[in-house]
């Protein structure tokens, strides 16, 4: 069975884009792959979160992933900082990672620009820690967004370099996991581009009915079609796209017809859209709230996940240490 692994940043909440674009696929593959899903809390230290918010961020994202269907019985679901073997591997892999190649990473250059006063070494070696996350379990498939492709490339380089340097086959080279037709892009509510974390553009799984309705009613549209069968502006096409994700086909067809004969009222479309989003997300929200408030359950989940992840990472580390030449006296 192939091993799949994905890391989740512990900042913010999950939005519809994360859910339909990534999570739903994660949920589906849990039976056919050996899966590792973890909260990358050590990675988030590169931006210095305040200690009083730090744990909260981890708890929120964990509750949301579990509520959306990640199953701790099927997958290893853990918190990165509960698995010290990852940090040991990170130390070892840092010795074969070159400053030059890390400095060329787009994400590093972006951060240097964004946080001029906090260009810490963790930012530079962020891809090495990510490689350690992946290689610790010798994962071969890593489902991540396009923005992470360069980091995956570095993970492959490090894996190859280790194997070559020590003449071993310890690390397989991980590739992005493509969900093919399952790869849904969810647009935002602000008229252009995809849904993201930014204010006003996204609907979160933890939003209540009133918030969802308010956000959808405020979504950008135009003045309405005046000639039959005219092309939709991006803002309206985006609302239809979201409708096609959350509603049934007959509803989409109904509003398309109304658009094409110019009788559409965007208020009606939005009301329906808000209602159908709620139908999908409110049951998840209820589970998020339950899980978030169930300290005993969360404790059990992360303990179980850390046990599985530590066992797997320790086995890899033993191979890596042996290859490097560490020996017991
Ligand atoms: P991010 O929250 O941007 O780090 O993304 C985490 C995961 O969610 C990645 O696999 C992304 O590809 C996916 N994702 C984020 N936004 C969207 C979106 N609007 N539509 C589809 N997938 C998305
Ligand atoms: N860097 C990833 C992101 O920003 C999160 C992450 C950390 C990750 N470690 C990983 C993703 C390992 C995949 C595999 O989204």
mmCIF file of C-alpha atoms and ligand atoms in Angstrom:
data_model
loop_
_atom_site.group_PDB
_atom_site.id
_atom_site.type_symbol
_atom_site.label_atom_id
_atom_site.label_comp_id
_atom_site.label_asym_id
_atom_site.label_seq_id
_atom_site.Cartn_x
_atom_site.Cartn_y
_atom_site.Cartn_z
ATOM 1 C CA UNK A 1 0.000 0.000 0.000
ATOM 2 C CA UNK A 2 1.414 3.398 -0.977
ATOM 3 C CA UNK A 3 1.913 6.052 1.680
ATOM 4 C CA UNK A 4 0.193 9.435 1.415
ATOM 5 C CA UNK A 5 1.068 12.368 3.645
ATOM 6 C CA UNK A 6 -0.146 15.926 3.915
ATOM 7 C CA UNK A 7 0.622 18.712 6.340
ATOM 8 C CA UNK A 8 -1.818 21.364 7.356
ATOM 9 C CA UNK A 9 -0.800 24.833 8.508
ATOM 10 C CA UNK A 10 -2.228 25.662 11.915
ATOM 11 C CA UNK A 11 -3.452 29.132 11.064
ATOM 12 C CA UNK A 12 -6.985 30.188 10.207
ATOM 13 C CA UNK A 13 -10.076 28.153 9.476
ATOM 14 C CA UNK A 14 -10.978 25.747 6.695
ATOM 15 C CA UNK A 15 -12.972 27.283 3.864
ATOM 16 C CA UNK A 16 -15.068 25.743 1.097
ATOM 17 C CA UNK A 17 -11.997 25.737 -1.187
ATOM 18 C CA UNK A 18 -10.000 23.624 1.251
ATOM 19 C CA UNK A 19 -12.963 21.329 1.750
ATOM 20 C CA UNK A 20 -14.003 20.656 -1.838
ATOM 21 C CA UNK A 21 -10.527 21.128 -3.324
ATOM 22 C CA UNK A 22 -8.569 18.986 -0.900
ATOM 23 C CA UNK A 23 -10.212 17.515 2.183
ATOM 24 C CA UNK A 24 -13.017 15.599 0.513
ATOM 25 C CA UNK A 25 -10.374 13.783 -1.520
ATOM 26 C CA UNK A 26 -8.317 13.063 1.605
ATOM 27 C CA UNK A 27 -11.387 11.528 3.207
ATOM 28 C CA UNK A 28 -11.957 9.295 0.191
ATOM 29 C CA UNK A 29 -8.426 7.898 -0.054
ATOM 30 C CA UNK A 30 -8.195 6.796 3.583
ATOM 31 C CA UNK A 31 -9.175 3.229 2.725
ATOM 32 C CA UNK A 32 -6.832 2.734 -0.199
ATOM 33 C CA UNK A 33 -3.594 4.312 1.091
ATOM 34 C CA UNK A 34 -1.585 4.366 4.268
ATOM 35 C CA UNK A 35 -2.345 7.958 5.260
ATOM 36 C CA UNK A 36 -0.577 10.486 7.478
ATOM 37 C CA UNK A 37 -2.243 13.836 8.113
ATOM 38 C CA UNK A 38 -0.724 16.243 10.570
ATOM 39 C CA UNK A 39 -0.916 19.795 11.860
ATOM 40 C CA UNK A 40 2.339 21.580 10.985
ATOM 41 C CA UNK A 41 2.605 23.570 14.202
ATOM 42 C CA UNK A 42 6.414 23.786 14.169
ATOM 43 C CA UNK A 43 6.303 25.288 10.690
ATOM 44 C CA UNK A 44 3.982 28.006 11.930
ATOM 45 C CA UNK A 45 6.644 29.194 14.416
ATOM 46 C CA UNK A 46 8.445 30.890 11.520
ATOM 47 C CA UNK A 47 5.944 33.731 11.859
ATOM 48 C CA UNK A 48 6.094 33.890 15.697
ATOM 49 C CA UNK A 49 2.496 33.213 16.764
ATOM 50 C CA UNK A 50 1.715 34.410 20.291
ATOM 51 C CA UNK A 51 1.832 31.571 22.874
ATOM 52 C CA UNK A 52 -1.730 32.358 23.932
ATOM 53 C CA UNK A 53 -3.092 31.726 20.391
ATOM 54 C CA UNK A 54 -0.740 28.938 19.418
ATOM 55 C CA UNK A 55 -2.512 25.942 20.940
ATOM 56 C CA UNK A 56 -5.896 27.351 19.974
ATOM 57 C CA UNK A 57 -4.901 27.353 16.289
ATOM 58 C CA UNK A 58 -3.902 23.696 16.458
ATOM 59 C CA UNK A 59 -7.096 22.719 18.280
ATOM 60 C CA UNK A 60 -9.300 24.525 15.772
ATOM 61 C CA UNK A 61 -7.723 23.019 12.675
ATOM 62 C CA UNK A 62 -7.692 19.553 14.222
ATOM 63 C CA UNK A 63 -11.396 19.774 15.125
ATOM 64 C CA UNK A 64 -12.228 20.958 11.623
ATOM 65 C CA UNK A 65 -10.329 18.170 9.884
ATOM 66 C CA UNK A 66 -11.880 15.514 12.083
ATOM 67 C CA UNK A 67 -15.357 16.996 11.631
ATOM 68 C CA UNK A 68 -14.890 16.979 7.858
ATOM 69 C CA UNK A 69 -14.219 13.256 7.858
ATOM 70 C CA UNK A 70 -10.574 12.424 8.556
ATOM 71 C CA UNK A 71 -10.749 9.199 10.514
ATOM 72 C CA UNK A 72 -8.175 8.547 13.264
ATOM 73 C CA UNK A 73 -8.854 4.798 13.058
ATOM 74 C CA UNK A 74 -7.888 4.708 9.376
ATOM 75 C CA UNK A 75 -5.217 7.411 9.175
ATOM 76 C CA UNK A 76 -2.469 8.648 11.455
ATOM 77 C CA UNK A 77 -3.679 12.086 12.514
ATOM 78 C CA UNK A 78 -1.118 13.892 14.634
ATOM 79 C CA UNK A 79 0.492 17.120 15.690
ATOM 80 C CA UNK A 80 3.989 17.662 14.253
ATOM 81 C CA UNK A 81 5.496 18.761 17.577
ATOM 82 C CA UNK A 82 4.378 15.473 19.194
ATOM 83 C CA UNK A 83 6.808 13.595 16.946
ATOM 84 C CA UNK A 84 10.390 14.554 17.912
ATOM 85 C CA UNK A 85 11.794 12.089 15.356
ATOM 86 C CA UNK A 86 10.845 14.615 12.660
ATOM 87 C CA UNK A 87 13.124 17.205 14.255
ATOM 88 C CA UNK A 88 15.972 14.743 14.496
ATOM 89 C CA UNK A 89 15.639 13.934 10.820
ATOM 90 C CA UNK A 90 15.447 17.694 10.107
ATOM 91 C CA UNK A 91 18.828 18.126 11.820
ATOM 92 C CA UNK A 92 20.364 15.349 9.749
ATOM 93 C CA UNK A 93 18.872 16.565 6.468
ATOM 94 C CA UNK A 94 20.007 20.142 7.125
ATOM 95 C CA UNK A 95 23.572 18.877 6.710
ATOM 96 C CA UNK A 96 22.893 17.923 3.098
ATOM 97 C CA UNK A 97 20.775 20.969 2.188
ATOM 98 C CA UNK A 98 22.547 23.907 0.624
ATOM 99 C CA UNK A 99 21.956 27.518 1.598
ATOM 100 C CA UNK A 100 22.057 28.527 -2.078
ATOM 101 C CA UNK A 101 19.229 26.239 -3.116
ATOM 102 C CA UNK A 102 17.109 27.241 -0.112
ATOM 103 C CA UNK A 103 17.660 30.951 -0.775
ATOM 104 C CA UNK A 104 16.269 30.502 -4.279
ATOM 105 C CA UNK A 105 12.902 29.234 -2.990
ATOM 106 C CA UNK A 106 10.025 31.536 -3.997
ATOM 107 C CA UNK A 107 8.325 31.173 -0.603
ATOM 108 C CA UNK A 108 11.525 32.252 1.160
ATOM 109 C CA UNK A 109 11.972 35.285 -1.084
ATOM 110 C CA UNK A 110 8.323 36.232 -0.443
ATOM 111 C CA UNK A 111 8.764 35.988 3.320
ATOM 112 C CA UNK A 112 11.963 38.049 3.229
ATOM 113 C CA UNK A 113 9.907 40.769 1.602
ATOM 114 C CA UNK A 114 6.894 40.347 3.925
ATOM 115 C CA UNK A 115 8.690 40.107 7.271
ATOM 116 C CA UNK A 116 11.904 42.082 6.842
ATOM 117 C CA UNK A 117 12.495 42.176 10.586
ATOM 118 C CA UNK A 118 12.099 38.449 11.091
ATOM 119 C CA UNK A 119 14.157 36.650 8.469
ATOM 120 C CA UNK A 120 14.899 33.702 10.745
ATOM 121 C CA UNK A 121 16.832 30.553 9.820
ATOM 122 C CA UNK A 122 13.625 28.540 10.175
ATOM 123 C CA UNK A 123 12.218 30.397 7.177
ATOM 124 C CA UNK A 124 15.249 29.442 5.127
ATOM 125 C CA UNK A 125 15.082 25.790 6.154
ATOM 126 C CA UNK A 126 11.270 25.561 5.989
ATOM 127 C CA UNK A 127 11.548 23.207 2.973
ATOM 128 C CA UNK A 128 13.981 20.958 4.876
ATOM 129 C CA UNK A 129 11.489 20.570 7.725
ATOM 130 C CA UNK A 130 8.788 19.819 5.157
ATOM 131 C CA UNK A 131 11.071 17.238 3.521
ATOM 132 C CA UNK A 132 11.589 15.692 6.980
ATOM 133 C CA UNK A 133 7.806 15.466 7.482
ATOM 134 C CA UNK A 134 7.505 13.557 4.233
ATOM 135 C CA UNK A 135 10.658 11.446 4.285
ATOM 136 C CA UNK A 136 10.150 10.435 7.938
ATOM 137 C CA UNK A 137 7.382 8.127 6.689
ATOM 138 C CA UNK A 138 8.939 7.492 3.304
ATOM 139 C CA UNK A 139 5.722 8.840 1.788
ATOM 140 C CA UNK A 140 5.499 8.730 -1.994
ATOM 141 C CA UNK A 141 2.351 10.803 -2.560
ATOM 142 C CA UNK A 142 1.855 14.281 -1.152
ATOM 143 C CA UNK A 143 -1.408 16.059 -2.031
ATOM 144 C CA UNK A 144 -0.679 19.801 -1.873
ATOM 145 C CA UNK A 145 -1.582 22.941 -3.797
ATOM 146 C CA UNK A 146 0.545 24.246 -6.663
ATOM 147 C CA UNK A 147 2.265 26.733 -4.332
ATOM 148 C CA UNK A 148 3.998 23.804 -2.610
ATOM 149 C CA UNK A 149 5.476 22.236 -5.753
ATOM 150 C CA UNK A 150 8.858 23.880 -5.277
ATOM 151 C CA UNK A 151 9.031 22.508 -1.723
ATOM 152 C CA UNK A 152 8.249 19.028 -3.023
ATOM 153 C CA UNK A 153 11.017 19.401 -5.581
ATOM 154 C CA UNK A 154 13.439 20.160 -2.748
ATOM 155 C CA UNK A 155 12.196 17.078 -0.847
ATOM 156 C CA UNK A 156 13.007 14.981 -3.926
ATOM 157 C CA UNK A 157 16.438 16.578 -4.255
ATOM 158 C CA UNK A 158 17.227 15.886 -0.591
ATOM 159 C CA UNK A 159 15.985 12.274 -0.843
ATOM 160 C CA UNK A 160 18.075 11.635 -3.943
ATOM 161 C CA UNK A 161 21.131 13.333 -2.469
ATOM 162 C CA UNK A 162 20.952 11.278 0.737
ATOM 163 C CA UNK A 163 20.591 8.011 -1.160
ATOM 164 C CA UNK A 164 23.471 8.868 -3.503
ATOM 165 C CA UNK A 165 25.796 10.203 -0.820
ATOM 166 C CA UNK A 166 25.392 7.122 1.360
ATOM 167 C CA UNK A 167 24.819 4.574 -1.379
ATOM 168 C CA UNK A 168 21.456 3.479 -0.016
ATOM 169 C CA UNK A 169 17.802 3.419 -1.041
ATOM 170 C CA UNK A 170 16.330 4.787 2.191
ATOM 171 C CA UNK A 171 14.138 7.550 0.780
ATOM 172 C CA UNK A 172 11.720 7.310 -2.163
ATOM 173 C CA UNK A 173 11.146 10.535 -4.120
ATOM 174 C CA UNK A 174 7.718 11.981 -3.266
ATOM 175 C CA UNK A 175 5.420 13.416 -5.926
ATOM 176 C CA UNK A 176 2.317 15.572 -5.762
ATOM 177 C CA UNK A 177 -0.897 13.582 -5.688
ATOM 178 C CA UNK A 178 -3.170 14.522 -8.530
ATOM 179 C CA UNK A 179 -6.868 13.902 -7.945
ATOM 180 C CA UNK A 180 -7.675 14.306 -11.644
ATOM 181 C CA UNK A 181 -11.353 14.976 -12.166
ATOM 182 C CA UNK A 182 -11.762 15.264 -8.386
ATOM 183 C CA UNK A 183 -9.668 18.446 -8.380
ATOM 184 C CA UNK A 184 -12.335 21.078 -7.899
ATOM 185 C CA UNK A 185 -11.380 24.761 -7.880
ATOM 186 C CA UNK A 186 -13.694 26.784 -5.704
ATOM 187 C CA UNK A 187 -13.954 30.472 -6.685
ATOM 188 C CA UNK A 188 -14.283 33.288 -4.161
ATOM 189 C CA UNK A 189 -17.244 35.587 -3.521
ATOM 190 C CA UNK A 190 -15.435 38.778 -4.510
ATOM 191 C CA UNK A 191 -15.759 38.399 -8.242
ATOM 192 C CA UNK A 192 -12.315 37.213 -9.205
ATOM 193 C CA UNK A 193 -9.975 34.374 -8.432
ATOM 194 C CA UNK A 194 -10.252 31.413 -6.111
ATOM 195 C CA UNK A 195 -11.577 31.255 -2.607
ATOM 196 C CA UNK A 196 -8.924 31.890 0.031
ATOM 197 C CA UNK A 197 -8.543 32.915 3.634
ATOM 198 C CA UNK A 198 -8.773 36.627 2.929
ATOM 199 C CA UNK A 199 -11.638 38.621 4.378
ATOM 200 C CA UNK A 200 -14.905 38.702 2.479
ATOM 201 C CA UNK A 201 -13.944 36.196 -0.167
ATOM 202 C CA UNK A 202 -14.516 32.915 1.636
ATOM 203 C CA UNK A 203 -17.095 30.830 3.442
ATOM 204 C CA UNK A 204 -15.686 28.841 6.331
ATOM 205 C CA UNK A 205 -16.872 25.437 7.520
ATOM 206 C CA UNK A 206 -17.353 26.960 10.981
ATOM 207 C CA UNK A 207 -19.579 29.820 9.760
ATOM 208 C CA UNK A 208 -23.141 29.834 11.112
ATOM 209 C CA UNK A 209 -26.250 30.251 8.990
ATOM 210 C CA UNK A 210 -26.497 34.017 9.483
ATOM 211 C CA UNK A 211 -22.847 34.598 8.560
ATOM 212 C CA UNK A 212 -23.115 32.445 5.442
ATOM 213 C CA UNK A 213 -26.258 34.232 4.337
ATOM 214 C CA UNK A 214 -24.677 37.653 4.918
ATOM 215 C CA UNK A 215 -21.523 36.768 2.993
ATOM 216 C CA UNK A 216 -23.410 35.306 0.036
ATOM 217 C CA UNK A 217 -25.855 38.217 -0.164
ATOM 218 C CA UNK A 218 -22.860 40.585 -0.310
ATOM 219 C CA UNK A 219 -21.122 38.599 -3.083
ATOM 220 C CA UNK A 220 -20.083 40.642 -6.117
ATOM 221 C CA UNK A 221 -22.333 40.475 -9.224
ATOM 222 C CA UNK A 222 -23.106 42.847 -12.097
ATOM 223 C CA UNK A 223 -26.270 44.756 -13.046
ATOM 224 C CA UNK A 224 -27.776 41.654 -14.689
ATOM 225 C CA UNK A 225 -28.034 40.341 -18.253
ATOM 226 C CA UNK A 226 -29.813 42.488 -20.832
ATOM 227 C CA UNK A 227 -29.404 40.350 -23.942
ATOM 228 C CA UNK A 228 -30.491 36.691 -23.984
ATOM 229 C CA UNK A 229 -27.793 34.004 -23.785
ATOM 230 C CA UNK A 230 -25.059 36.539 -23.091
ATOM 231 C CA UNK A 231 -21.766 35.503 -21.568
ATOM 232 C CA UNK A 232 -21.568 35.744 -17.792
ATOM 233 C CA UNK A 233 -19.070 38.067 -16.143
ATOM 234 C CA UNK A 234 -16.585 36.218 -13.920
ATOM 235 C CA UNK A 235 -18.337 37.309 -10.713
ATOM 236 C CA UNK A 236 -21.651 35.712 -11.727
ATOM 237 C CA UNK A 237 -19.998 32.661 -13.292
ATOM 238 C CA UNK A 238 -18.270 32.142 -9.948
ATOM 239 C CA UNK A 239 -21.579 32.060 -8.074
ATOM 240 C CA UNK A 240 -22.878 29.507 -10.576
ATOM 241 C CA UNK A 241 -19.722 27.472 -10.095
ATOM 242 C CA UNK A 242 -20.244 27.348 -6.317
ATOM 243 C CA UNK A 243 -23.920 26.542 -6.887
ATOM 244 C CA UNK A 244 -22.912 23.605 -9.091
ATOM 245 C CA UNK A 245 -20.738 22.288 -6.253
ATOM 246 C CA UNK A 246 -23.312 22.511 -3.459
ATOM 247 C CA UNK A 247 -26.681 22.210 -5.237
ATOM 248 C CA UNK A 248 -28.331 19.612 -7.436
ATOM 249 C CA UNK A 249 -28.340 19.906 -11.200
ATOM 250 C CA UNK A 250 -31.984 20.910 -11.513
ATOM 251 C CA UNK A 251 -31.368 23.980 -9.336
ATOM 252 C CA UNK A 252 -28.384 25.033 -11.429
ATOM 253 C CA UNK A 253 -30.337 24.490 -14.651
ATOM 254 C CA UNK A 254 -33.264 26.525 -13.312
ATOM 255 C CA UNK A 255 -31.112 29.579 -12.610
ATOM 256 C CA UNK A 256 -29.125 29.183 -15.849
ATOM 257 C CA UNK A 257 -32.381 29.311 -17.766
ATOM 258 C CA UNK A 258 -33.397 32.429 -15.858
ATOM 259 C CA UNK A 259 -30.015 33.996 -16.666
ATOM 260 C CA UNK A 260 -30.305 33.130 -20.328
ATOM 261 C CA UNK A 261 -33.772 34.683 -20.704
ATOM 262 C CA UNK A 262 -32.704 37.705 -18.631
ATOM 263 C CA UNK A 263 -35.318 37.159 -15.925
ATOM 264 C CA UNK A 264 -32.849 36.211 -13.223
ATOM 265 C CA UNK A 265 -32.927 38.038 -9.905
ATOM 266 C CA UNK A 266 -29.549 37.741 -8.242
ATOM 267 C CA UNK A 267 -31.225 38.039 -4.846
ATOM 268 C CA UNK A 268 -33.094 34.772 -5.494
ATOM 269 C CA UNK A 269 -29.962 33.055 -6.773
ATOM 270 C CA UNK A 270 -28.029 34.130 -3.693
ATOM 271 C CA UNK A 271 -30.778 33.040 -1.320
ATOM 272 C CA UNK A 272 -30.777 29.584 -2.875
ATOM 273 C CA UNK A 273 -26.979 29.458 -2.877
ATOM 274 C CA UNK A 274 -26.769 30.390 0.819
ATOM 275 C CA UNK A 275 -29.399 27.772 1.663
ATOM 276 C CA UNK A 276 -27.585 25.031 -0.245
ATOM 277 C CA UNK A 277 -24.183 25.926 1.211
ATOM 278 C CA UNK A 278 -25.769 25.730 4.670
ATOM 279 C CA UNK A 279 -27.211 22.302 3.887
ATOM 280 C CA UNK A 280 -23.674 21.075 3.201
ATOM 281 C CA UNK A 281 -21.712 22.857 5.892
ATOM 282 C CA UNK A 282 -23.989 23.232 8.942
ATOM 283 C CA UNK A 283 -23.836 19.500 9.822
ATOM 284 C CA UNK A 284 -20.020 19.793 9.668
ATOM 285 C CA UNK A 285 -20.134 22.914 11.821
ATOM 286 C CA UNK A 286 -22.165 21.022 14.436
ATOM 287 C CA UNK A 287 -19.517 18.283 14.482
ATOM 288 C CA UNK A 288 -16.712 20.873 14.711
ATOM 289 C CA UNK A 289 -18.342 22.371 17.810
ATOM 290 C CA UNK A 290 -18.838 18.939 19.408
ATOM 291 C CA UNK A 291 -15.279 17.800 18.747
ATOM 292 C CA UNK A 292 -13.752 21.130 19.781
ATOM 293 C CA UNK A 293 -15.469 20.826 23.148
ATOM 294 C CA UNK A 294 -14.552 17.177 23.676
ATOM 295 C CA UNK A 295 -11.126 17.410 25.324
ATOM 296 C CA UNK A 296 -11.031 13.696 26.065
ATOM 297 C CA UNK A 297 -11.649 12.735 22.449
ATOM 298 C CA UNK A 298 -9.057 15.179 21.104
ATOM 299 C CA UNK A 299 -6.515 13.911 23.611
ATOM 300 C CA UNK A 300 -7.173 10.332 22.497
ATOM 301 C CA UNK A 301 -6.896 11.201 18.803
ATOM 302 C CA UNK A 302 -3.565 13.017 19.014
ATOM 303 C CA UNK A 303 -2.091 10.351 21.298
ATOM 304 C CA UNK A 304 -3.114 7.586 18.905
ATOM 305 C CA UNK A 305 -1.789 9.588 15.941
ATOM 306 C CA UNK A 306 1.523 10.414 17.608
ATOM 307 C CA UNK A 307 2.036 6.747 18.549
ATOM 308 C CA UNK A 308 1.555 5.662 14.926
ATOM 309 C CA UNK A 309 3.692 8.482 13.525
ATOM 310 C CA UNK A 310 6.518 7.998 16.037
ATOM 311 C CA UNK A 311 6.726 4.298 15.313
ATOM 312 C CA UNK A 312 6.893 4.918 11.576
ATOM 313 C CA UNK A 313 9.394 7.792 11.843
ATOM 314 C CA UNK A 314 11.615 5.910 14.298
ATOM 315 C CA UNK A 315 11.951 3.034 11.827
ATOM 316 C CA UNK A 316 13.061 5.436 9.084
ATOM 317 C CA UNK A 317 15.420 7.259 11.418
ATOM 318 C CA UNK A 318 17.121 3.983 12.346
ATOM 319 C CA UNK A 319 17.837 3.395 8.646
ATOM 320 C CA UNK A 320 19.091 6.950 8.137
ATOM 321 C CA UNK A 321 21.355 6.830 11.202
ATOM 322 C CA UNK A 322 22.791 3.513 10.090
ATOM 323 C CA UNK A 323 23.469 4.856 6.591
ATOM 324 C CA UNK A 324 25.217 7.941 7.988
ATOM 325 C CA UNK A 325 27.419 5.793 10.195
ATOM 326 C CA UNK A 326 26.100 6.295 13.712
ATOM 327 C CA UNK A 327 26.909 3.224 15.750
ATOM 328 C CA UNK A 328 26.128 2.144 19.280
ATOM 329 C CA UNK A 329 29.113 1.657 21.606
HETATM 330 P P1 LIG B 1 -4.211 26.672 1.523
HETATM 331 O O1 LIG B 1 -5.286 26.917 2.524
HETATM 332 O O2 LIG B 1 -4.166 27.701 0.452
HETATM 333 O O3 LIG B 1 -2.882 26.361 2.135
HETATM 334 O O4 LIG B 1 -4.620 25.326 0.749
HETATM 335 C C1 LIG B 1 -4.669 24.060 1.344
HETATM 336 C C2 LIG B 1 -5.248 23.078 0.351
HETATM 337 O O5 LIG B 1 -6.552 23.466 -0.073
HETATM 338 C C3 LIG B 1 -4.417 22.921 -0.939
HETATM 339 O O6 LIG B 1 -4.410 21.562 -1.328
HETATM 340 C C4 LIG B 1 -5.167 23.739 -1.953
HETATM 341 O O7 LIG B 1 -5.021 23.251 -3.259
HETATM 342 C C5 LIG B 1 -6.612 23.606 -1.498
HETATM 343 N N1 LIG B 1 -7.357 24.819 -1.835
HETATM 344 C C6 LIG B 1 -7.195 26.040 -1.266
HETATM 345 N N2 LIG B 1 -8.043 26.941 -1.809
HETATM 346 C C7 LIG B 1 -8.756 26.278 -2.763
HETATM 347 C C8 LIG B 1 -9.783 26.650 -3.685
HETATM 348 N N3 LIG B 1 -10.283 27.880 -3.710
HETATM 349 N N4 LIG B 1 -10.275 25.707 -4.513
HETATM 350 C C9 LIG B 1 -9.797 24.450 -4.474
HETATM 351 N N5 LIG B 1 -8.840 24.029 -3.641
HETATM 352 C C10 LIG B 1 -8.311 24.920 -2.787
HETATM 353 N N1 LIG B 2 4.069 23.838 3.731
HETATM 354 C C1 LIG B 2 2.730 23.303 3.666
HETATM 355 C C2 LIG B 2 1.754 24.459 3.430
HETATM 356 O O1 LIG B 2 2.099 25.592 3.650
HETATM 357 C C3 LIG B 2 2.358 22.565 4.934
HETATM 358 C C4 LIG B 2 3.234 21.381 5.145
HETATM 359 C C5 LIG B 2 4.202 21.239 6.093
HETATM 360 C C6 LIG B 2 3.223 20.189 4.377
HETATM 361 N N2 LIG B 2 4.783 20.027 5.983
HETATM 362 C C7 LIG B 2 4.224 19.344 4.938
HETATM 363 C C8 LIG B 2 2.479 19.757 3.286
HETATM 364 C C9 LIG B 2 4.501 18.097 4.411
HETATM 365 C C10 LIG B 2 2.754 18.499 2.773
HETATM 366 C C11 LIG B 2 3.758 17.685 3.329
HETATM 367 O O2 LIG B 2 0.624 24.215 3.050
#
